[in-house]
Amino acid sequence: MNSAVIGFPRVGKLRELKFASEKYFRGEISKTQLTETAKKIKAENWKCQKEQGIKYISSNDFSYYDGMLDTAVLLGVVPECYKNLNRDALDTYFAMARGYQGKEGDVPALAMKKWFNTNYHYIEPELGADTKIRLAGTKPFDEYLEAQAEGIQTKPVLIGPFTFLKLARYQDGKKATDFVEDICKAYREALTKLEKLNVEWVQMDEPALVTDLTKEDIVLFEALYKTLLSVKGTVKVLLQTYFGDVRDCYENLINLNFDGIGLDFLEGRKTWELVQKYGFPKDKILFAGLVNGKNIWKCDYEKVLSKLEELKKNAKEIVLSTSCSLLHVPYTLKNETKLAEEIKQHFSFAVEKLSELHELTVLAECDDYGKEKEYVANQRMIKSERCYQDAGVREAVTNLSEDVFVRIPERNEREKIQKKVFGLPLFPTTTIGSFPQTQEVKKNRSSYKKGEIDKSAYDKQNFGFIEECIRQQEEIGLDVLVHGEYERNDMVEFFGENLAGYVFTEKAWVQSYGTRCVKPPIIFGDIKRIRPITVEYSAYAQSLTDKPVKGMLTGPVTILNWSFPREDISLKEMAYQIGIAIREEVLDLEKAGIRIIQIDEAALKEKLPIRKSDWYIEYLDWAIPAFRLCHSGVKPETQIHTHMCYSEFDEIIRDIDNMDADVISFEASRSKLTILDAIQKSHFETEVGPGVYDIHSPRIPSVEEIKDALDKMLRKIPAEKLWVNPDCGLKTRGVAETIPSLKNLVQAAEELRNCGENC
Ligand code: GLN
Ligand code: ZN
């Protein structure tokens, strides 16, 4: 049996690509130095997979920023405003990803969206009247040759045309079907080119097939692939799906002229049933996604091998594969020096998953694998204690009564009380929490982590940063202040460190978008708050000013979604355990005199099931209550804020309102304010602060631009419900752009207040 990997992490095992790209952006290294770094990472990835005996290794899974953006560029989908900058290919590419402000022009970045149910984000291609899709790039061919030069045969990966068209944003009244002819032509040309290079297999990624499909979608999918495959020559095509099952189109899929079909047997709850019910064609290879590409637990060989045994009855040839790209797990456990062996033995990151794949393929061919030493060792590990349990925590969750999920009085009542006690102006201005993490801030943390300074020296500096931050905000003229979050580099890890049940890694980074990586902690046991987490910092900040300072917490769903979860208890149980811990923190903040508390649910949507039929039973029915559990105990005059990154919550807008916060802020600028219609239509009750500028880009927005955004908001949102804020935390930004941006924001709000009826 052979093994396959859908895709591999691409930032380098110590985030080399991130550091090189950021240096390049700052003008500190040349383009050649950046491409050399990329080349090294790619070569290392391929070699590592080859050494571990992987047969089907991907190329073109690498990206300088994002694979959807790569595909857009490959297909010539570059909007005019970026071309007009007249910069070279790579710089035009980065301008699309990050926006550009310089002597050549001033353009915002393209929109960024969540990649299905992951914490990875892609750049959204724009298709409009001016778009002419054609094969315009060479990246897949170049990278195939690059691997070949390293002596490695690879399968180039392309994001398939269906997923590309489904995820694109349409303008000028255009729709997907308008582009079918051109996109087929472009992909066909690509296939022909790959064939000329003697490529044996090409992988077409079509994760959009696991979403709820309409009849039109299926027609579109078939039209695309019938045309595409009609002139198929020697190159074999693997249709790769992941993140779920293909229940709406399985029969269509197996009847098309593919040579291999990749199915996800882990997240695809119906995959198994589909294969049993409709069979699997004899003339195709089944790429069985049985090794988890998203979680970090070692797999249970017994489960995988017995599944493979069963599948052998259905498919003539099986290749054992990952369930999705390994992009979503960290690089290697070898970088972890501090984890206890008894804990570490349960984990498997990208590199370790390669050896699991390999061992499993060998075992799958043994007549009696039960006796093999790899199998025995795996089962011994699986059966040893995997997670720490705490009876008290279990009991607290079981005993949660209905009323701890309901805040009283109702929001309208609270709103009146709060308007009176806070006396804030119309269009109150605020930020999302973090301020720039300067070199000084980072150095303080790293000295502390390295043990060079003790906790009190560390905090002394943090208090200094807080004081400066408060003064800065007062000077800028913001209405509701924050303490700046200098004590945390990450909104989950910081909380996890103060919660029993968590374990941490040193280098286990996972790409979130572009050069941004996160290091999700691992839930290894029942969760309990060990000590107050943020109270000291918030109370100190509040003592420095008469303006209200927001307490800053991360909500239970986000803490859960940005951690690697356990596999032995339900997500709901974990969310409620964390909810109880955050509730204790909220009440302590209130006691310490904090009058506004923001509980971030940045990642609320992340694990929203891909299929609508699963939304409530599988997720929202516990996720929304878990949030309410945190704040339902506060006084009516305490104002609860929440924040969500990405405003793509049109469809769950009522559920967001049901979180029963008093104020919500969210990203809106980059997704072009489309959420406003949904807010208006649903008579959204929560006060709202749609982000007025994009903090993922270093551009400084002008006062006019911000007023313009506010103007659009006011057409849909009542003035007394509108807050003015950036669209996310400022920690990744520099001071140089942050201060002027915020000054412009405050000025825009002031001008708007003053112009009264004339606006
Ligand atoms: N309060 C957090 C911050 O400002 C929120 C970050 C986020 O939404 N990703 O950094
Ligand atoms: Zn955010």
PDB file of C-alpha atoms and ligand atoms in Angstrom, residues 432-435 485 488 491 552-553 562 598 600 602 643-645 728-731, ligand 1:
ATOM      1  CA  ILE A 432     -10.195  46.096  20.052  1.00  0.00           C
ATOM      2  CA  GLY A 433      -7.658  45.579  22.813  1.00  0.00           C
ATOM      3  CA  SER A 434      -4.053  45.071  21.861  1.00  0.00           C
ATOM      4  CA  PHE A 435      -1.619  47.856  20.990  1.00  0.00           C
ATOM      5  CA  GLU A 485      -2.463  43.519  26.194  1.00  0.00           C
ATOM      6  CA  ARG A 488       0.160  38.449  26.174  1.00  0.00           C
ATOM      7  CA  MET A 491      -5.069  35.571  23.108  1.00  0.00           C
ATOM      8  CA  MET A 552     -10.047  41.999  28.010  1.00  0.00           C
ATOM      9  CA  LEU A 553     -10.831  38.333  27.981  1.00  0.00           C
ATOM     10  CA  TRP A 562      -7.793  27.944  18.874  1.00  0.00           C
ATOM     11  CA  GLN A 598     -14.869  42.545  26.477  1.00  0.00           C
ATOM     12  CA  ASP A 600     -13.517  38.143  22.518  1.00  0.00           C
ATOM     13  CA  ALA A 602     -12.758  36.067  17.476  1.00  0.00           C
ATOM     14  CA  HIS A 643     -15.381  40.995  19.284  1.00  0.00           C
ATOM     15  CA  MET A 644     -15.358  38.741  16.275  1.00  0.00           C
ATOM     16  CA  CYS A 645     -12.834  38.705  13.477  1.00  0.00           C
ATOM     17  CA  CYS A 728      -9.210  44.000  15.057  1.00  0.00           C
ATOM     18  CA  GLY A 729      -6.427  44.240  17.643  1.00  0.00           C
ATOM     19  CA  LEU A 730      -3.389  46.363  16.795  1.00  0.00           C
ATOM     20  CA  LYS A 731      -0.705  43.999  18.050  1.00  0.00           C
TER      21      LYS A 731
HETATM   22  N1  GLN B   1      -8.515  41.629  21.989  1.00  0.00           N
HETATM   23  C1  GLN B   1      -7.709  41.002  20.987  1.00  0.00           C
HETATM   24  C2  GLN B   1      -6.670  41.967  20.450  1.00  0.00           C
HETATM   25  O1  GLN B   1      -6.948  43.113  20.332  1.00  0.00           O
HETATM   26  C3  GLN B   1      -8.534  40.493  19.855  1.00  0.00           C
HETATM   27  C4  GLN B   1      -7.688  39.849  18.800  1.00  0.00           C
HETATM   28  C5  GLN B   1      -8.458  39.159  17.702  1.00  0.00           C
HETATM   29  O2  GLN B   1      -9.622  39.364  17.523  1.00  0.00           O
HETATM   30  N2  GLN B   1      -7.823  38.329  16.947  1.00  0.00           N
HETATM   31  O3  GLN B   1      -5.592  41.596  20.102  1.00  0.00           O
END
